[in-house]
């Protein structure tokens, strides 16, 4: 697979990205917190209110079965009833709420939902299967009973192995995050447009950059972890300065052209100001700040 959109010409079919959530693990404002950033966000409202990170591609592809997707669907007017595919980044609780699998099942009164094709690493699936069986149901997520009762089809994926998923060609990359949990980042190509969903992660591994180069991958939209703010250092998440460095390197290496967009997501209340102030910081630094409900057409 070559995620190469250069010279693709004009295509009438567009790919639509909806940011369902753009906060780090503890939402923004954090309900229990009275720090300057949370207080400022409460006054600003609107784009400064961030739910836990998830995204919808077109109407049928969900990235992360996150804890706030029900609220996001209601607030942003995006029904998830056409969702056929879910790419799960990792099993951390701010990205995976397994109760949604029960909630969307026929036993809970949901009608006409398509079979959900659920993709994740073996490590993420193992962890999810344990949690599901222990806390939510008397059967394993990886059993045929689960597939039947939950209207679900589970797929194990490996990094760097491209696969087809309906109209999408996908490649997973190992995230620099949560060692042992098989955390993944995703390159998604459809309609001759390519998107990279890059959270949660620290600095991308050199192997990832090599694969970008070797396969001549080009992205129209690059979405990056921005957990830590302008005055902070990164760790197993990126900080503002590292987002700037990644965007610069991607442009220098031709992974992004001058029309490509870089969006920050997974934004924590510790160290990041409210939306308007963060947007002002990012201006002229090569990236934009996503917000909940943002719709991007590529
Ligand atoms: Zn997270
Ligand atoms: Zn706070
Ligand atoms: Zn995480």
Short mmCIF file of C-alpha atoms and ligand atoms in Angstrom, two decimals:
data_model
loop_
_atom_site.label_atom_id
_atom_site.label_comp_id
_atom_site.label_asym_id
_atom_site.label_seq_id
_atom_site.Cartn_x
_atom_site.Cartn_y
_atom_site.Cartn_z
CA UNK A 1 0.00 0.00 0.00
CA UNK A 2 1.22 3.44 -0.86
CA UNK A 3 -0.62 6.18 0.89
CA UNK A 4 0.28 8.61 -1.84
CA UNK A 5 -2.13 11.36 -2.73
CA UNK A 6 0.34 13.50 -4.67
CA UNK A 7 -0.86 14.04 -8.20
CA UNK A 8 -4.20 12.51 -7.34
CA UNK A 9 -6.02 15.27 -9.21
CA UNK A 10 -9.52 16.25 -8.28
CA UNK A 11 -11.98 13.77 -6.96
CA UNK A 12 -15.59 14.69 -6.22
CA UNK A 13 -15.87 12.33 -3.26
CA UNK A 14 -14.48 13.86 -0.12
CA UNK A 15 -13.44 12.31 3.13
CA UNK A 16 -14.92 13.87 6.22
CA UNK A 17 -13.26 13.79 9.62
CA UNK A 18 -15.30 14.72 12.70
CA UNK A 19 -13.45 15.20 15.96
CA UNK A 20 -15.76 13.67 18.58
CA UNK A 21 -13.38 14.46 21.41
CA UNK A 22 -10.00 16.19 21.77
CA UNK A 23 -9.13 15.92 25.48
CA UNK A 24 -6.56 13.81 27.24
CA UNK A 25 -7.59 11.23 29.86
CA UNK A 26 -9.17 13.66 32.28
CA UNK A 27 -11.32 15.84 29.96
CA UNK A 28 -10.96 19.64 29.84
CA UNK A 29 -12.07 21.30 32.04
CA UNK A 30 -11.53 18.48 34.48
CA UNK A 31 -14.78 18.54 36.46
CA UNK A 32 -13.07 18.34 39.86
CA UNK A 33 -10.29 20.82 39.08
CA UNK A 34 -10.04 24.55 39.69
CA UNK A 35 -6.64 25.24 38.08
CA UNK A 36 -6.21 28.36 35.95
CA UNK A 37 -6.70 26.46 32.69
CA UNK A 38 -9.90 24.74 33.81
CA UNK A 39 -11.29 27.99 35.25
CA UNK A 40 -10.45 29.84 32.03
CA UNK A 41 -12.03 27.07 29.91
CA UNK A 42 -15.26 27.25 31.93
CA UNK A 43 -15.50 30.98 31.25
CA UNK A 44 -14.67 30.57 27.55
CA UNK A 45 -17.01 27.57 27.00
CA UNK A 46 -17.59 26.37 23.41
CA UNK A 47 -14.40 25.07 21.82
CA UNK A 48 -12.62 25.03 25.18
CA UNK A 49 -14.85 22.18 26.36
CA UNK A 50 -13.10 18.95 25.41
CA UNK A 51 -14.35 15.39 25.76
CA UNK A 52 -12.07 12.36 25.74
CA UNK A 53 -10.47 11.77 22.32
CA UNK A 54 -12.21 9.90 19.51
CA UNK A 55 -12.86 10.61 15.84
CA UNK A 56 -15.33 9.66 13.14
CA UNK A 57 -14.28 9.25 9.50
CA UNK A 58 -17.21 9.72 7.14
CA UNK A 59 -20.25 8.03 8.68
CA UNK A 60 -18.89 4.52 9.04
CA UNK A 61 -15.43 4.50 10.64
CA UNK A 62 -14.94 5.23 14.33
CA UNK A 63 -11.51 5.64 15.86
CA UNK A 64 -11.75 4.53 19.49
CA UNK A 65 -14.79 3.32 21.35
CA UNK A 66 -14.16 6.09 23.87
CA UNK A 67 -16.03 6.87 27.08
CA UNK A 68 -17.57 10.10 25.70
CA UNK A 69 -18.78 8.99 22.25
CA UNK A 70 -22.44 8.88 23.32
CA UNK A 71 -22.31 12.49 24.58
CA UNK A 72 -20.33 13.52 21.48
CA UNK A 73 -22.90 11.96 19.18
CA UNK A 74 -25.68 13.92 20.88
CA UNK A 75 -23.86 17.24 21.22
CA UNK A 76 -22.40 17.30 17.70
CA UNK A 77 -25.35 15.76 15.88
CA UNK A 78 -23.40 12.77 14.59
CA UNK A 79 -25.37 9.54 14.89
CA UNK A 80 -23.12 6.50 14.99
CA UNK A 81 -25.77 4.19 13.55
CA UNK A 82 -23.85 3.79 10.27
CA UNK A 83 -20.57 2.83 11.97
CA UNK A 84 -19.30 -0.46 10.54
CA UNK A 85 -15.62 -0.23 11.44
CA UNK A 86 -13.79 0.63 14.62
CA UNK A 87 -10.03 1.09 14.83
CA UNK A 88 -9.06 0.85 18.48
CA UNK A 89 -5.79 2.56 19.39
CA UNK A 90 -5.29 0.92 22.79
CA UNK A 91 -7.20 -0.24 25.87
CA UNK A 92 -6.65 2.75 28.20
CA UNK A 93 -9.96 3.75 29.76
CA UNK A 94 -9.98 7.21 28.15
CA UNK A 95 -10.10 5.43 24.75
CA UNK A 96 -12.11 2.29 25.38
CA UNK A 97 -15.41 1.91 27.17
CA UNK A 98 -16.50 -1.68 26.53
CA UNK A 99 -20.00 -1.05 27.83
CA UNK A 100 -20.74 0.50 24.40
CA UNK A 101 -20.50 -3.01 22.91
CA UNK A 102 -23.38 -4.14 25.11
CA UNK A 103 -25.27 -0.90 24.66
CA UNK A 104 -25.28 -1.19 20.85
CA UNK A 105 -26.32 -4.87 20.86
CA UNK A 106 -29.75 -6.23 19.83
CA UNK A 107 -30.36 -7.36 23.45
CA UNK A 108 -30.34 -3.68 24.44
CA UNK A 109 -32.94 -2.82 21.83
CA UNK A 110 -30.66 -1.50 19.11
CA UNK A 111 -32.16 -2.21 15.71
CA UNK A 112 -30.60 -2.23 12.24
CA UNK A 113 -27.04 -1.61 13.40
CA UNK A 114 -24.52 -3.11 11.00
CA UNK A 115 -22.08 -5.73 12.24
CA UNK A 116 -19.24 -3.84 13.94
CA UNK A 117 -15.85 -4.83 12.52
CA UNK A 118 -13.57 -4.16 15.49
CA UNK A 119 -9.81 -3.92 14.84
CA UNK A 120 -7.07 -3.82 17.46
CA UNK A 121 -3.71 -5.35 18.35
CA UNK A 122 -3.67 -8.79 20.02
CA UNK A 123 -2.50 -7.19 23.28
CA UNK A 124 -5.34 -4.67 23.28
CA UNK A 125 -7.86 -7.41 22.49
CA UNK A 126 -6.55 -9.66 25.27
CA UNK A 127 -6.83 -6.84 27.79
CA UNK A 128 -10.30 -5.89 26.52
CA UNK A 129 -11.45 -9.52 26.60
CA UNK A 130 -10.41 -9.89 30.26
CA UNK A 131 -12.11 -6.66 31.30
CA UNK A 132 -15.27 -7.51 29.36
CA UNK A 133 -15.62 -11.00 30.82
CA UNK A 134 -14.82 -9.87 34.37
CA UNK A 135 -16.91 -6.71 34.54
CA UNK A 136 -19.59 -6.78 31.88
CA UNK A 137 -20.67 -10.24 30.75
CA UNK A 138 -20.16 -13.88 31.45
CA UNK A 139 -18.45 -14.58 28.15
CA UNK A 140 -15.20 -13.59 26.49
CA UNK A 141 -15.05 -10.84 23.94
CA UNK A 142 -13.10 -13.25 21.74
CA UNK A 143 -15.76 -16.00 21.76
CA UNK A 144 -18.24 -16.82 19.01
CA UNK A 145 -20.97 -16.05 21.53
CA UNK A 146 -19.69 -12.47 21.76
CA UNK A 147 -19.73 -12.11 17.98
CA UNK A 148 -23.34 -13.31 17.88
CA UNK A 149 -24.71 -11.48 20.92
CA UNK A 150 -22.86 -8.23 20.28
CA UNK A 151 -23.31 -8.09 16.50
CA UNK A 152 -19.55 -7.91 16.35
CA UNK A 153 -16.61 -9.22 14.34
CA UNK A 154 -13.17 -8.97 15.96
CA UNK A 155 -9.95 -8.62 13.94
CA UNK A 156 -6.40 -8.83 15.27
CA UNK A 157 -3.95 -6.60 13.46
CA UNK A 158 -0.19 -6.24 13.38
CA UNK A 159 1.89 -3.11 12.88
CA UNK A 160 3.19 -2.38 9.37
CA UNK A 161 0.83 -4.90 7.73
CA UNK A 162 -1.66 -3.07 5.49
CA UNK A 163 -5.22 -4.36 5.36
CA UNK A 164 -8.48 -3.51 3.62
CA UNK A 165 -11.55 -2.58 5.59
CA UNK A 166 -14.47 -1.75 3.25
CA UNK A 167 -13.47 1.38 1.30
CA UNK A 168 -10.45 1.97 3.56
CA UNK A 169 -6.87 0.82 3.32
CA UNK A 170 -5.28 0.91 6.74
CA UNK A 171 -1.84 0.44 8.20
CA UNK A 172 -1.15 0.35 11.93
CA UNK A 173 2.05 1.74 13.46
CA UNK A 174 3.32 1.02 16.96
CA UNK A 175 2.66 3.94 19.30
CA UNK A 176 5.43 5.12 21.61
CA UNK A 177 3.05 4.64 24.53
CA UNK A 178 1.93 2.05 27.08
CA UNK A 179 4.54 -0.67 26.42
CA UNK A 180 3.04 -4.15 26.40
CA UNK A 181 -0.48 -3.01 25.51
CA UNK A 182 0.04 -3.01 21.73
CA UNK A 183 -0.96 0.65 21.34
CA UNK A 184 -1.38 1.60 17.68
CA UNK A 185 -1.48 4.67 15.48
CA UNK A 186 -3.30 4.45 12.16
CA UNK A 187 -2.75 5.53 8.57
CA UNK A 188 -6.07 5.46 6.73
CA UNK A 189 -6.49 5.91 3.00
CA UNK A 190 -9.77 6.32 1.15
CA UNK A 191 -10.99 8.33 -1.85
CA UNK A 192 -7.33 9.02 -2.66
CA UNK A 193 -7.00 10.90 0.60
CA UNK A 194 -4.75 9.86 3.47
CA UNK A 195 -5.12 10.57 7.17
CA UNK A 196 -2.80 9.72 10.04
CA UNK A 197 -4.30 9.38 13.52
CA UNK A 198 -1.43 9.73 15.97
CA UNK A 199 -2.58 9.56 19.58
CA UNK A 200 -1.63 8.37 22.17
CA UNK A 201 2.10 8.52 21.54
CA UNK A 202 5.42 10.05 22.45
CA UNK A 203 7.89 10.81 19.63
CA UNK A 204 7.31 8.52 16.63
CA UNK A 205 9.75 5.62 16.39
CA UNK A 206 12.49 5.84 13.73
CA UNK A 207 11.07 2.66 12.20
CA UNK A 208 7.83 4.57 11.54
CA UNK A 209 9.71 7.36 9.77
CA UNK A 210 11.55 4.72 7.69
CA UNK A 211 8.26 3.14 6.61
CA UNK A 212 6.87 6.57 5.70
CA UNK A 213 9.94 7.06 3.49
CA UNK A 214 10.14 3.58 2.03
CA UNK A 215 6.48 3.55 1.03
CA UNK A 216 6.50 7.20 -0.05
CA UNK A 217 3.59 7.89 2.26
CA UNK A 218 1.95 11.31 2.01
CA UNK A 219 -0.81 12.54 4.27
CA UNK A 220 -3.47 15.17 3.72
CA UNK A 221 -4.28 15.32 7.42
CA UNK A 222 -1.91 14.53 10.28
CA UNK A 223 -3.50 14.29 13.73
CA UNK A 224 -1.04 14.31 16.64
CA UNK A 225 -1.02 13.85 20.38
CA UNK A 226 -0.67 17.24 22.16
CA UNK A 227 -1.12 16.16 25.76
CA UNK A 228 1.47 18.56 27.13
CA UNK A 229 1.54 22.30 26.61
CA UNK A 230 3.97 24.98 25.46
CA UNK A 231 5.96 25.08 28.70
CA UNK A 232 6.11 21.33 29.31
CA UNK A 233 8.29 18.42 28.26
CA UNK A 234 6.87 15.33 26.59
CA UNK A 235 7.03 11.76 27.88
CA UNK A 236 4.88 8.93 26.56
CA UNK A 237 2.80 11.73 25.07
CA UNK A 238 3.89 14.64 22.89
CA UNK A 239 4.20 18.22 24.11
CA UNK A 240 3.61 21.35 22.02
CA UNK A 241 7.29 21.71 21.10
CA UNK A 242 7.45 18.09 19.91
CA UNK A 243 4.31 18.56 17.78
CA UNK A 244 6.07 21.52 16.12
CA UNK A 245 9.21 19.42 15.58
CA UNK A 246 7.20 16.52 14.11
CA UNK A 247 5.31 18.84 11.75
CA UNK A 248 8.55 20.48 10.61
CA UNK A 249 10.26 17.15 9.98
CA UNK A 250 7.24 15.78 8.10
CA UNK A 251 7.22 18.82 5.82
CA UNK A 252 11.00 18.63 5.34
CA UNK A 253 10.77 14.93 4.41
CA UNK A 254 7.83 15.46 2.03
CA UNK A 255 5.41 13.42 4.16
CA UNK A 256 3.23 16.54 4.28
CA UNK A 257 2.94 19.05 1.45
CA UNK A 258 2.08 22.73 1.84
CA UNK A 259 -1.67 22.02 1.68
CA UNK A 260 -1.65 19.34 4.37
CA UNK A 261 -3.11 20.07 7.78
CA UNK A 262 -1.63 19.12 11.12
CA UNK A 263 -4.12 19.00 14.00
CA UNK A 264 -3.36 18.71 17.69
CA UNK A 265 -5.64 16.52 19.78
CA UNK A 266 -5.61 14.73 23.19
CA UNK A 267 -5.11 18.06 24.95
CA UNK A 268 -4.68 18.03 28.73
CA UNK A 269 -5.75 20.75 31.16
CA UNK A 270 -2.32 20.61 32.79
CA UNK A 271 -0.13 22.91 30.75
CA UNK A 272 -2.52 23.76 27.89
CA UNK A 273 -4.54 27.00 28.03
CA UNK A 274 -8.15 27.30 26.80
CA UNK A 275 -8.79 26.91 23.07
CA UNK A 276 -8.43 30.53 21.95
CA UNK A 277 -5.11 30.98 23.71
CA UNK A 278 -3.72 27.66 22.47
CA UNK A 279 -4.85 28.50 18.94
CA UNK A 280 -2.98 31.82 19.20
CA UNK A 281 0.13 29.97 20.36
CA UNK A 282 -0.07 27.48 17.45
CA UNK A 283 -0.57 30.18 14.81
CA UNK A 284 2.49 30.42 12.57
CA UNK A 285 4.04 27.31 14.16
CA UNK A 286 2.80 24.84 11.55
CA UNK A 287 -0.19 23.28 13.22
CA UNK A 288 -3.82 23.87 14.14
CA UNK A 289 -5.67 22.97 17.32
CA UNK A 290 -8.63 20.62 16.90
CA UNK A 291 -11.76 21.05 18.97
CA UNK A 292 -14.76 18.87 19.70
CA UNK A 293 -17.20 18.92 16.80
CA UNK A 294 -14.61 20.17 14.29
CA UNK A 295 -15.41 18.81 10.82
CA UNK A 296 -12.58 18.64 8.29
CA UNK A 297 -13.18 17.79 4.64
CA UNK A 298 -10.23 16.53 2.66
ZN1 LIG B 1 -5.30 8.85 26.12
ZN1 LIG B 2 -7.43 21.84 35.67
ZN1 LIG B 3 -3.13 6.04 26.60
#
